[in-house]
Coordinates of C-alpha atoms in Angstrom, one line a residue:
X1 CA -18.4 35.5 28.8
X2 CA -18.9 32.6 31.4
X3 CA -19.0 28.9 30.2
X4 CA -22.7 29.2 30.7
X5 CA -23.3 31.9 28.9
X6 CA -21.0 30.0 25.7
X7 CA -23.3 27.0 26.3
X8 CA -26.6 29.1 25.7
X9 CA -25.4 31.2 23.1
X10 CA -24.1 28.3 21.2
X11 CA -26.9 25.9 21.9
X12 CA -29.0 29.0 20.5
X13 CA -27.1 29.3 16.9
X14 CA -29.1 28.0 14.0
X15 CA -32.4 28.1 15.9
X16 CA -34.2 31.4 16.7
X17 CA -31.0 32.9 17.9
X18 CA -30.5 36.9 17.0
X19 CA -28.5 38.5 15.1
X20 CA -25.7 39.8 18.0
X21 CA -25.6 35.3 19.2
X22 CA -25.1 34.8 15.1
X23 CA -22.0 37.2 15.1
X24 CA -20.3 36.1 17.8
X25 CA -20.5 32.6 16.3
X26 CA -18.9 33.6 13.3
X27 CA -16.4 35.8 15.1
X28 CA -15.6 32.5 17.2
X29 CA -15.5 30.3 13.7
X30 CA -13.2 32.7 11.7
X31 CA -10.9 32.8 15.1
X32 CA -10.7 28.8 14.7
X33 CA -9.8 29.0 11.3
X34 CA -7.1 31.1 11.8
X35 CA -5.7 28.9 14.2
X36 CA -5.8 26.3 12.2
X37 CA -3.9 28.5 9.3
X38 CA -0.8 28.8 12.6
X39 CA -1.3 25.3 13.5
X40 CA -0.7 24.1 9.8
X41 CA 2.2 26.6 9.4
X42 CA 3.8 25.8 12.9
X43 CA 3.3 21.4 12.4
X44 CA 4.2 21.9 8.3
X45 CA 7.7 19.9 8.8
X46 CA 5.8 17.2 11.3
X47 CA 5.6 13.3 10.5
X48 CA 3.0 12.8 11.7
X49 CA 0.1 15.2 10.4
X50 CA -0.5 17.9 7.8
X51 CA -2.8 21.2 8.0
X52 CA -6.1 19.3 6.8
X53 CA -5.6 16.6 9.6
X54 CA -4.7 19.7 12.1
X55 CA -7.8 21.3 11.1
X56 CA -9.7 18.0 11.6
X57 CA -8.3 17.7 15.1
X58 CA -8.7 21.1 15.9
X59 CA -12.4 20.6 14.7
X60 CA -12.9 17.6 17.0
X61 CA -11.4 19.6 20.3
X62 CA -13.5 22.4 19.7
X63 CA -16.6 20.7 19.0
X64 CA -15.7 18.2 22.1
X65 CA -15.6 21.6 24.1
X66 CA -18.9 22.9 22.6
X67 CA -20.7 19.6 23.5
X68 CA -19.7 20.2 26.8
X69 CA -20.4 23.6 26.8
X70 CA -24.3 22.6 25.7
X71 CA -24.3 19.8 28.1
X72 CA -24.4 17.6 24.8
X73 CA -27.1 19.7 22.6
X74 CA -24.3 20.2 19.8
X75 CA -20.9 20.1 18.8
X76 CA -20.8 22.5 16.1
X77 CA -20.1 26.9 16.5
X78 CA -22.7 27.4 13.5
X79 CA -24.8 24.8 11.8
X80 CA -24.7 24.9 7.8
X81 CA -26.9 23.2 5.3
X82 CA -25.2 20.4 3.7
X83 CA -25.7 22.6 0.4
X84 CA -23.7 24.8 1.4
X85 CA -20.7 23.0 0.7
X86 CA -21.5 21.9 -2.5
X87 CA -23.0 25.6 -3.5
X88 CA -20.4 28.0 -2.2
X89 CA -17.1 25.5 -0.5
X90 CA -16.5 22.9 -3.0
X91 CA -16.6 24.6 -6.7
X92 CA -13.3 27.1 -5.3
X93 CA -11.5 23.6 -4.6
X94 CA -11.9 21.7 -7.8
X95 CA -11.9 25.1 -10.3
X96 CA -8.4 25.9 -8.4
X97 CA -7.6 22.1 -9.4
X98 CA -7.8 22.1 -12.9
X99 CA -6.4 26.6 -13.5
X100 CA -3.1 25.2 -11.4
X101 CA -3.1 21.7 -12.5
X102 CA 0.5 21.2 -14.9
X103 CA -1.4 20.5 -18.1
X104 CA 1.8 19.0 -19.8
X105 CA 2.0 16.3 -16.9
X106 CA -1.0 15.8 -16.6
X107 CA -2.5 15.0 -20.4
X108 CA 1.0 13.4 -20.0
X109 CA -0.4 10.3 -18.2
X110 CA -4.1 11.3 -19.5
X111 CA -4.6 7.7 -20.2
X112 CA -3.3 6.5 -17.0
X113 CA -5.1 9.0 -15.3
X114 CA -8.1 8.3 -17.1
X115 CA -8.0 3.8 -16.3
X116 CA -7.7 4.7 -12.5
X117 CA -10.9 7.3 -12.5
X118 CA -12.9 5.7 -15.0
X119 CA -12.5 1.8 -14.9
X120 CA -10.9 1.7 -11.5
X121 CA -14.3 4.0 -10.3
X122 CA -16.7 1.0 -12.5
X123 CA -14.3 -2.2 -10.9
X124 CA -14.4 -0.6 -7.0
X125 CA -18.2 0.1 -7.5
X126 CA -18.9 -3.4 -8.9
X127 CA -16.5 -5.0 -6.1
X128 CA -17.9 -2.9 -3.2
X129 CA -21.6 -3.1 -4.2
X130 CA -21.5 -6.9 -4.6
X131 CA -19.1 -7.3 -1.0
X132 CA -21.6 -5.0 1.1
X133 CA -24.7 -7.0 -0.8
X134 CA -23.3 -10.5 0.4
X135 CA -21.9 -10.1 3.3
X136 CA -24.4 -6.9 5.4
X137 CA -27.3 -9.5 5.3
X138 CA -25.0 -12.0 7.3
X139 CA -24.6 -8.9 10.0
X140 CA -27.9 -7.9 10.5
X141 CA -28.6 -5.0 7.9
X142 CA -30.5 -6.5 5.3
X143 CA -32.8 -3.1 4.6
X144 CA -31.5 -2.2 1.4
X145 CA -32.2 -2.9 -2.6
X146 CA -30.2 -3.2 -5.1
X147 CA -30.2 0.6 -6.5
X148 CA -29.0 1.0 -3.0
X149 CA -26.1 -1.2 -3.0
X150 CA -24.8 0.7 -6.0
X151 CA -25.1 3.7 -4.9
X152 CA -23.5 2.9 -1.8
X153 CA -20.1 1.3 -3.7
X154 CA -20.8 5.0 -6.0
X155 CA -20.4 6.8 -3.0
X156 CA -17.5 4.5 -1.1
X157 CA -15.6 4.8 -4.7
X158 CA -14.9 7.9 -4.6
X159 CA -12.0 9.2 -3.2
X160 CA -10.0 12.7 -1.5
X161 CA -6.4 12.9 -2.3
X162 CA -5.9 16.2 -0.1
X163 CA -3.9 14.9 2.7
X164 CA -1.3 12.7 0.1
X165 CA -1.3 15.9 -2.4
X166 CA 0.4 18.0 0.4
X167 CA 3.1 15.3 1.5
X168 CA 3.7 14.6 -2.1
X169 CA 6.0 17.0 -3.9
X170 CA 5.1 17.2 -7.4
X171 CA 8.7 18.5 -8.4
X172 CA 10.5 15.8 -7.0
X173 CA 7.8 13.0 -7.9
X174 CA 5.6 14.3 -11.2
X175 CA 4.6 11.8 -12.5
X176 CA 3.2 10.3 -9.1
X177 CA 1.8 13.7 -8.2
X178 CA 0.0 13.9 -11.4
X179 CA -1.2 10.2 -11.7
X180 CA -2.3 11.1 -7.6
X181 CA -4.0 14.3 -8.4
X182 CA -5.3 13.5 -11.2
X183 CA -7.1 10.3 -10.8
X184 CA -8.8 12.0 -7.4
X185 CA -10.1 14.9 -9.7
X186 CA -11.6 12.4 -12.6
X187 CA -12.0 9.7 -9.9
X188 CA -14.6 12.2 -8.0
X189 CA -16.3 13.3 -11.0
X190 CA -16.9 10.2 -12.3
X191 CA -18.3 9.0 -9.0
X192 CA -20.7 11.3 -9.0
X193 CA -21.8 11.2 -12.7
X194 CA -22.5 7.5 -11.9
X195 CA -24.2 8.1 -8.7
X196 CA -26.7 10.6 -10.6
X197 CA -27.0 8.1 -13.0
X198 CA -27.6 5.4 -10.4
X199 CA -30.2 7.4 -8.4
X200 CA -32.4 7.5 -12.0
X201 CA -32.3 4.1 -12.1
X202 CA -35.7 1.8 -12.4
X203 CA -34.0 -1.9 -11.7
X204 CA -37.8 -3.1 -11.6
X205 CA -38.4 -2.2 -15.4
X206 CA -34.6 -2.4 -16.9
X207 CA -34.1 -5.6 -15.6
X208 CA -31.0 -7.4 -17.7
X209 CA -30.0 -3.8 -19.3
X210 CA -29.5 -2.3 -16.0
X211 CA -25.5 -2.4 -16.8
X212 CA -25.6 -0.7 -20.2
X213 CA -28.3 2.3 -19.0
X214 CA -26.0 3.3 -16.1
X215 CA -22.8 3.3 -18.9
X216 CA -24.9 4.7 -21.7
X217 CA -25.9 7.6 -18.7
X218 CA -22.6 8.0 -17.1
X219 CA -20.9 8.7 -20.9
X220 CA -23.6 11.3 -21.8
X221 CA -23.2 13.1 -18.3
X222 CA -19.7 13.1 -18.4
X223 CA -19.5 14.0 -22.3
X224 CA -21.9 16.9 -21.4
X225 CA -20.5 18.6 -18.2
X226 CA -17.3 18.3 -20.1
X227 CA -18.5 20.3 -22.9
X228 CA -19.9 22.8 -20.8
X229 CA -17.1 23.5 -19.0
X230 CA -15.0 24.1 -22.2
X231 CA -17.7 26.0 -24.0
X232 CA -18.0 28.6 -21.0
X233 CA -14.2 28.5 -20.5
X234 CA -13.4 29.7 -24.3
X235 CA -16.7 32.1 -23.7
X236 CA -14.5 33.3 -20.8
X237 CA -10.9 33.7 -23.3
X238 CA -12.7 35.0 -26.2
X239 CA -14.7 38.1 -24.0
X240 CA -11.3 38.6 -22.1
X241 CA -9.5 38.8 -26.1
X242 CA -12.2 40.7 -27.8
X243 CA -13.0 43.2 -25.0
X244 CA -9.2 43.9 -23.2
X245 CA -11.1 44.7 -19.8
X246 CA -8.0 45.4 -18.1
X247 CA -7.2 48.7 -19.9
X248 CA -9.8 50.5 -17.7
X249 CA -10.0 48.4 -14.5
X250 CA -7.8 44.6 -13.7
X251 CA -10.8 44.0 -11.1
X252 CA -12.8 43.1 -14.0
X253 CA -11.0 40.6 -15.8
X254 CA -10.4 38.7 -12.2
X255 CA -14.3 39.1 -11.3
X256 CA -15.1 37.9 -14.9
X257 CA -13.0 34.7 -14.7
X258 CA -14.2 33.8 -11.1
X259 CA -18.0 34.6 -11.9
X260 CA -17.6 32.7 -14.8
X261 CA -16.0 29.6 -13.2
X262 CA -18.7 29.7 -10.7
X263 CA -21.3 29.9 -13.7
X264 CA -20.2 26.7 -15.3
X265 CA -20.9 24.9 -11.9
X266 CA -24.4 26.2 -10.7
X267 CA -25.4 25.7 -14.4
X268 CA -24.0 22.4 -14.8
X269 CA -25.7 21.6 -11.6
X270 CA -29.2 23.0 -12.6
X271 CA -28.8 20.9 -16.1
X272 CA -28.4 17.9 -13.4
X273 CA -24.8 17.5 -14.9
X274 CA -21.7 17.0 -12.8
X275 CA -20.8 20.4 -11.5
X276 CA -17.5 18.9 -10.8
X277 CA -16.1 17.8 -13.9
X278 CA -17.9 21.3 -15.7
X279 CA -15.7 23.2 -13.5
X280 CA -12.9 21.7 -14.0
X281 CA -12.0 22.0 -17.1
X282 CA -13.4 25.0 -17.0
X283 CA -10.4 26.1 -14.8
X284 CA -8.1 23.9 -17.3
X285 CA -9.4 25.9 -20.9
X286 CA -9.0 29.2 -18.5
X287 CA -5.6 28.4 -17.7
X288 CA -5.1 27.7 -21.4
X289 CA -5.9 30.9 -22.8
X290 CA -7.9 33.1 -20.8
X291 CA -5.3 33.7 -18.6
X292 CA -3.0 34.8 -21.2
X293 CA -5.8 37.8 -22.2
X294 CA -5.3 39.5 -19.3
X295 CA -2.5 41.8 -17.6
X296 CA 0.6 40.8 -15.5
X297 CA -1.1 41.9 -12.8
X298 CA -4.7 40.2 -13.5
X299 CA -2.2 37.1 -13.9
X300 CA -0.5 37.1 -10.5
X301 CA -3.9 37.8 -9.4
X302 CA -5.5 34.9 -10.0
X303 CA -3.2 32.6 -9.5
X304 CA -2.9 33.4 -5.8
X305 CA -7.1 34.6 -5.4
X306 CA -8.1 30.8 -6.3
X307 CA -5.7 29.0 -4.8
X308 CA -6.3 31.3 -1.6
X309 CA -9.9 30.8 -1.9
X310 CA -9.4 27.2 -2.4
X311 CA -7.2 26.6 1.0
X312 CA -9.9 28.5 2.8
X313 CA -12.8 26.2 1.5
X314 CA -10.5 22.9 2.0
X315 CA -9.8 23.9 5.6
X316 CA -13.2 25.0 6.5
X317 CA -14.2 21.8 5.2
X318 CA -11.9 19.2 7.5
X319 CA -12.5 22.0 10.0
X320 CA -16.6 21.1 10.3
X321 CA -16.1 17.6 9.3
X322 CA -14.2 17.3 12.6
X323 CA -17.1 19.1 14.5
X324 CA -19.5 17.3 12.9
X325 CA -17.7 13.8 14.0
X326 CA -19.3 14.7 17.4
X327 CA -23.1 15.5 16.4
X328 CA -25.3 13.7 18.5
X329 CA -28.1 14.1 16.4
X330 CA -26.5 11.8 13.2
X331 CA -25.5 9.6 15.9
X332 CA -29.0 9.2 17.3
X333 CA -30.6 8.4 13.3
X334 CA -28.6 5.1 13.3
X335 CA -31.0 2.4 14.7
X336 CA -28.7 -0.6 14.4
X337 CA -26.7 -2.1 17.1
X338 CA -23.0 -0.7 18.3
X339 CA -21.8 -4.3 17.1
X340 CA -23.8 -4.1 13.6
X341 CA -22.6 -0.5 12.9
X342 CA -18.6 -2.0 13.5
X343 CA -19.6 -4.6 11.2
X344 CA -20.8 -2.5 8.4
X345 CA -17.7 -0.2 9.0
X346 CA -15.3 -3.2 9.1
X347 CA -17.3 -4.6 5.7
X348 CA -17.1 -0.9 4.0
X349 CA -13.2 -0.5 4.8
X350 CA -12.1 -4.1 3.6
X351 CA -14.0 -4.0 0.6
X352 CA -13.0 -0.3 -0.3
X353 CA -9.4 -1.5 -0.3
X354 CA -10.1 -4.6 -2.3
X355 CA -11.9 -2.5 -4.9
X356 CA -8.5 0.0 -4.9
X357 CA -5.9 -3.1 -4.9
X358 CA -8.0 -4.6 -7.5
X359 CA -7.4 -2.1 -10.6
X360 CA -4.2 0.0 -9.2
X361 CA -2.1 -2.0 -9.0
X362 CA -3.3 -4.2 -12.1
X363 CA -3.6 -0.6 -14.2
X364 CA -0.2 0.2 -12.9
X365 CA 1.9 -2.8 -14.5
X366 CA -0.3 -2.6 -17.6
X367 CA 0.7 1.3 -18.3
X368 CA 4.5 0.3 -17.3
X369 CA 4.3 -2.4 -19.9
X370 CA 2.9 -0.1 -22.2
X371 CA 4.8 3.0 -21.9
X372 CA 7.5 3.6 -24.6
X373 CA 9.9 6.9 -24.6
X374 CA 7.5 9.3 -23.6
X375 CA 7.2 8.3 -20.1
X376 CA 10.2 7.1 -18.9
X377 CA 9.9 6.8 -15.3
X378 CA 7.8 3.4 -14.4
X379 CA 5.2 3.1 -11.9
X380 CA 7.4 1.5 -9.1
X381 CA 5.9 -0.6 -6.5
X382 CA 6.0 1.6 -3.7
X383 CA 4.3 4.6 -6.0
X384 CA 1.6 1.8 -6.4
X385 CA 1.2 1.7 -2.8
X386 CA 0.6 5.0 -2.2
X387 CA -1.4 5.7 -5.2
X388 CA -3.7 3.0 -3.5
X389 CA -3.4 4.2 -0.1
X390 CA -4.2 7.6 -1.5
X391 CA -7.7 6.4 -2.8
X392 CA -8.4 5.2 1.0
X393 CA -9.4 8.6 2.2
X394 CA -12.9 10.0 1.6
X395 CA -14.7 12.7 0.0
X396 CA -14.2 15.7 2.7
X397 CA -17.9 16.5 2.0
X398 CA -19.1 13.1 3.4
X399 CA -19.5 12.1 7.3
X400 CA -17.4 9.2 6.2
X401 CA -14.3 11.3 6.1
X402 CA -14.8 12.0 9.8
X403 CA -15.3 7.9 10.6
X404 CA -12.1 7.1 8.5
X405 CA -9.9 10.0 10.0
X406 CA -7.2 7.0 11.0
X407 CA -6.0 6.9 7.6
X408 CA -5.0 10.8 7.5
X409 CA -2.9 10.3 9.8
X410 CA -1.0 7.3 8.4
X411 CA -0.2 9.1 5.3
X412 CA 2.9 11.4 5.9
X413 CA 4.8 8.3 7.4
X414 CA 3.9 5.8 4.8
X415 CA 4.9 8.2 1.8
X416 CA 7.8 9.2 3.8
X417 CA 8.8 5.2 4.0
X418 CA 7.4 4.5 0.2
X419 CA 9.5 7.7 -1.0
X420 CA 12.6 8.7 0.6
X421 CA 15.1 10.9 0.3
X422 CA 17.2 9.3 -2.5
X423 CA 14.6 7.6 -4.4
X424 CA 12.5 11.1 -5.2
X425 CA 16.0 12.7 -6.2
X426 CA 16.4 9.5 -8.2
X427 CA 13.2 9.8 -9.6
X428 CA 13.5 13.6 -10.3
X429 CA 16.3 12.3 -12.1
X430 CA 14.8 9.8 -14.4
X431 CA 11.7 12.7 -15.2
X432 CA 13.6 15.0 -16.8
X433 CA 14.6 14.7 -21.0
X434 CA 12.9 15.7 -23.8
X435 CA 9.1 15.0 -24.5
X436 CA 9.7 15.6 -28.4
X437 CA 8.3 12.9 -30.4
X438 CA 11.4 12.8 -32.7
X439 CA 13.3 11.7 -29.8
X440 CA 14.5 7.9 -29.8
X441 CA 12.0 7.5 -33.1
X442 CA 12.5 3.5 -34.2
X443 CA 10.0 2.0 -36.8
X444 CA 8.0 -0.9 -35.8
X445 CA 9.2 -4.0 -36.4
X446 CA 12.3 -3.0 -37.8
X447 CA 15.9 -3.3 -36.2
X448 CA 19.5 -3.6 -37.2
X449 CA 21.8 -6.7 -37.0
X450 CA 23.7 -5.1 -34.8
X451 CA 20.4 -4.2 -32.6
X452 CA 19.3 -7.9 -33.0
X453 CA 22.5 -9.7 -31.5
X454 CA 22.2 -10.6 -27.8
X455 CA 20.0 -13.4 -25.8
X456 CA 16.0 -12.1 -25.7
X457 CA 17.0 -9.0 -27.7
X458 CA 14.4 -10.1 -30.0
X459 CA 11.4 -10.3 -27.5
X460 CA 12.8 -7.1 -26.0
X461 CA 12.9 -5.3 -29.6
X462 CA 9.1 -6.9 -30.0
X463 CA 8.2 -5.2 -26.8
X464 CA 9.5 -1.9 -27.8
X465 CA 7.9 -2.2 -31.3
X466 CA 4.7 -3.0 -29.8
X467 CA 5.0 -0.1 -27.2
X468 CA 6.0 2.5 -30.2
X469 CA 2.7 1.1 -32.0
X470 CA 1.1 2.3 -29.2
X471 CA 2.5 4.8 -28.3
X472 CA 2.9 6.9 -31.8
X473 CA -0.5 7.5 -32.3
X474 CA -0.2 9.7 -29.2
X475 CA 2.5 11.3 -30.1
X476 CA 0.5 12.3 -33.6
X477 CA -2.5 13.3 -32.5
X478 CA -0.6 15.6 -29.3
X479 CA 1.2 17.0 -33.1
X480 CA -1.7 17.8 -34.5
X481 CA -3.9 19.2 -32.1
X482 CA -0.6 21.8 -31.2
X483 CA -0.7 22.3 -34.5
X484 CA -4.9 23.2 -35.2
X485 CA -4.4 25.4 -31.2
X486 CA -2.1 27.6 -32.8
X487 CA -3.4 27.8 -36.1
X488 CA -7.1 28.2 -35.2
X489 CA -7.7 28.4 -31.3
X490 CA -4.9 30.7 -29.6
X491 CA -5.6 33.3 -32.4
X492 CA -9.4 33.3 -31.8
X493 CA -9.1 32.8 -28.0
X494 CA -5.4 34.0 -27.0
X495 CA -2.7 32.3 -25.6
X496 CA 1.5 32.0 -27.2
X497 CA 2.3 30.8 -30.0
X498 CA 4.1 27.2 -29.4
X499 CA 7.3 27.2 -31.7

């Protein structure tokens, strides 16, 4: 086929092209996604980039190619709705993120996890909204309200730890891979629960109780999808345990558990909840017990169909974003200036990483100061760094991702400086020891002589009291919830016995 013919036949796809025009699209798409599958594979030990940034370059060649092709018509091989990622890409990625997440790890640092994606989401929104409200004004772009200047820090608040996940290895650095992964998940979610909450949103008739309607909001969405995703999860477990599908067909426990994942997120999204955070702990309760109702074989299933369909989503993703970098059309909606749409970018980026700096790193020497026997390894400086550097990078669903592409490729090197060699073996070393609560049990408030000699022991032994105060209650309700799962839930809705 001759370049001109390319040109017409792409130019054609998403219009009134036929059905033969349509299918060599798609043949020409899935060929691009597998070479960005060999490009990943063959560039995996590379400083430099990682398979989504391959797939995003890949996605800007050939869509630099196609604009060429259609003398600048289009950049793109097919054209999809922007639902379509949200519908059918995006639920695979975040259900695969909570049935593989390391529960132990990660309701570990739940509270950790839970500062940097709930108040670190609530301090970057306030700081971004109230940077881009001062200062776009000053740079020409004065068009927008105030329910648009919060939805605009909602949006630039939320973040896309893909590209950090894969340079990070979570079994030489757990605790930094889970406090990574698991503030993106919650930090997403919560983004969007506020936006929602943001878009429904009178400011005219609230007035001074603006504030407390979008918190009173944001808790009952995310109360809500959570429950959803739970209830449908033990649905899931307790069909799975009651009705043993696999002893006439495996396909249908694997169909079950993916249908049902997939219903907790179109359902959450018709109830206007967050489809995110339903689905993900969906994919956690699954993990939890319904995949312990099924057979070996249903098992290894599973574990390999959703992360499989997962990869496929996350790559298709930076794969379009990268085409859509070049789309003419989005370029042409944009009616400010060249030098007013640098200074909105410039104001966006500076405040996005004062609205990160401003509670990670803050959170972070609170939680070391904090943290008693059951996390031993501190949050050092340089994790800091890349837990904030991680936040730079945007949702992979947003256009932004494609404008702030810089910082995907500054990742592998700045984790490879932050995190070398010796310090992950060190801090592989420092993970491992026992997570009972028995271990190095000291009353509050209560030393020996012996313990008490010493300059500063006493402030130090205050410290520690203070930290087992706070710390104990954890440790006792993490007892007694073991203790109601095996007494009440793992019988009704399967799973082993803890011992």
């Amino acid at each position: 086929m001759s370049a001109a013919a390319w040109g017409e036949a792409l130019a054609a796809v998403g219009g009134t092209a036929g059905s033969s025009t349509t299918v060599v699209s798609i043949c020409v798409f899935t060929a691009v996604l597998c070479l960005c599958l060999v490009a990943g594979h063959l560039l995996e030990e590379n400083k430099w980039v990682n398979e989504s940034i391959t797939a995003l370059i890949i996605g800007c060649l050939i869509g630099a190619i196609i604009f060429l092709l259609t003398k600048g018509k289009q950049s793109h091989i097919l054209r999809f709705d922007e639902q379509l990622f949200f519908i059918y890409v995006l639920p695979p990625i975040i259900f695969n993120a909570g049935f593989q997440v390391k529960k132990k790890q990660f309701f570990h640092n739940f509270m950790t996890i839970m500062s940097f994606g709930v108040f670190g989401v609530f301090i970057s929104v306030a700081i971004v909204s109230a940077g881009c409200y001062w200062l776009f004004p000053k740079v020409g772009f004065g068009e927008l309200d105030a329910s648009d200047y919060l939805a605009l820090g909602a949006i630039f608040s939320s973040t896309d730890t893909v590209c950090t996940l894969q340079v990070i290895n979570q079994d030489e650095t757990p605790r930094l891979y889970s406090l990574v992964f698991g503030e993106g998940v919650v930090n997403d979610a919560t983004a969007v629960v506020l936006f929602n909450a943001i878009k429904n949103l009178n400011i005219s008739q609230l007035k001074g109780g603006v504030v407390l309607k979008v918190i009173s909001d944001f808790l009952y969405l995310f109360a809500t999808s959570t429950i959803l995703g739970i209830s449908i999860g033990l649905s899931t477990a307790y069909i799975l345990k009651a009705l043993y599908l696999g002893r006439h067909s495996t396909d249908r426990e694997v169909a079950l558990m993916a249908l049902m994942a997939y219903l907790s997120y179109m359902l959450a999204e018709l109830l206007d909840l967050s489809g995110i955070l339903t689905v993900f702990f969906c994919g956690i309760v699954m993990s939890h017990y319904a995949w312990h109702n099924v057979t070996a074989n249903s098992r290894i299933t599973t574990k390999h169909i959703f992360a499989t369909l997962s990869f496929i989503a996350e790559t298709f993703i930076f794969l379009y974003v990268g085409m859509d970098a070049l789309d003419i059309d989005k370029w042409k909606t944009s009616k400010a200036s060249f030098k007013t749409s640098i200074s909105i970018f410039g104001i966006i980026i500076l405040f996005v990483l004062l609205g990160r700096a401003a509670f990670v790193f803050p959170i972070s020497i609170l939680s070391n100061n904090m943290s008693g026997s059951s996390e031993r390894t501190p949050i050092t400086f340089k994790h800091q760094v890349v837990i904030w550097w991680a936040g730079l990078m945007r949702g992979a669903v947003s256009i932004a991702l494609a404008y702030n592409q810089v910082f995907g490729f500054l990742t592998r090197p700045l984790i490879t400086a932050m995190l070398p060699r010796h310090s992950r073996a060190l801090s592989r070393g420092h993970s491992t020891g026992s997570n009972s609560p028995k271990d190095d049990f000291t009353m509050p408030f209560f030393s020996t002589d012996e313990d008490a000699s010493g300059s500063g022991i006493v402030l130090e032994q205050a410290k520690r009291s203070i930290s087992m105060l706070l710390e104990r209650p954890v440790h006792t309700v993490h007892i007694y919830w073991r203790k109601f799962d095996d007494k009440f839930m793992r019988p009704i809705f399967g799973g082993p016995q803890s011992h």
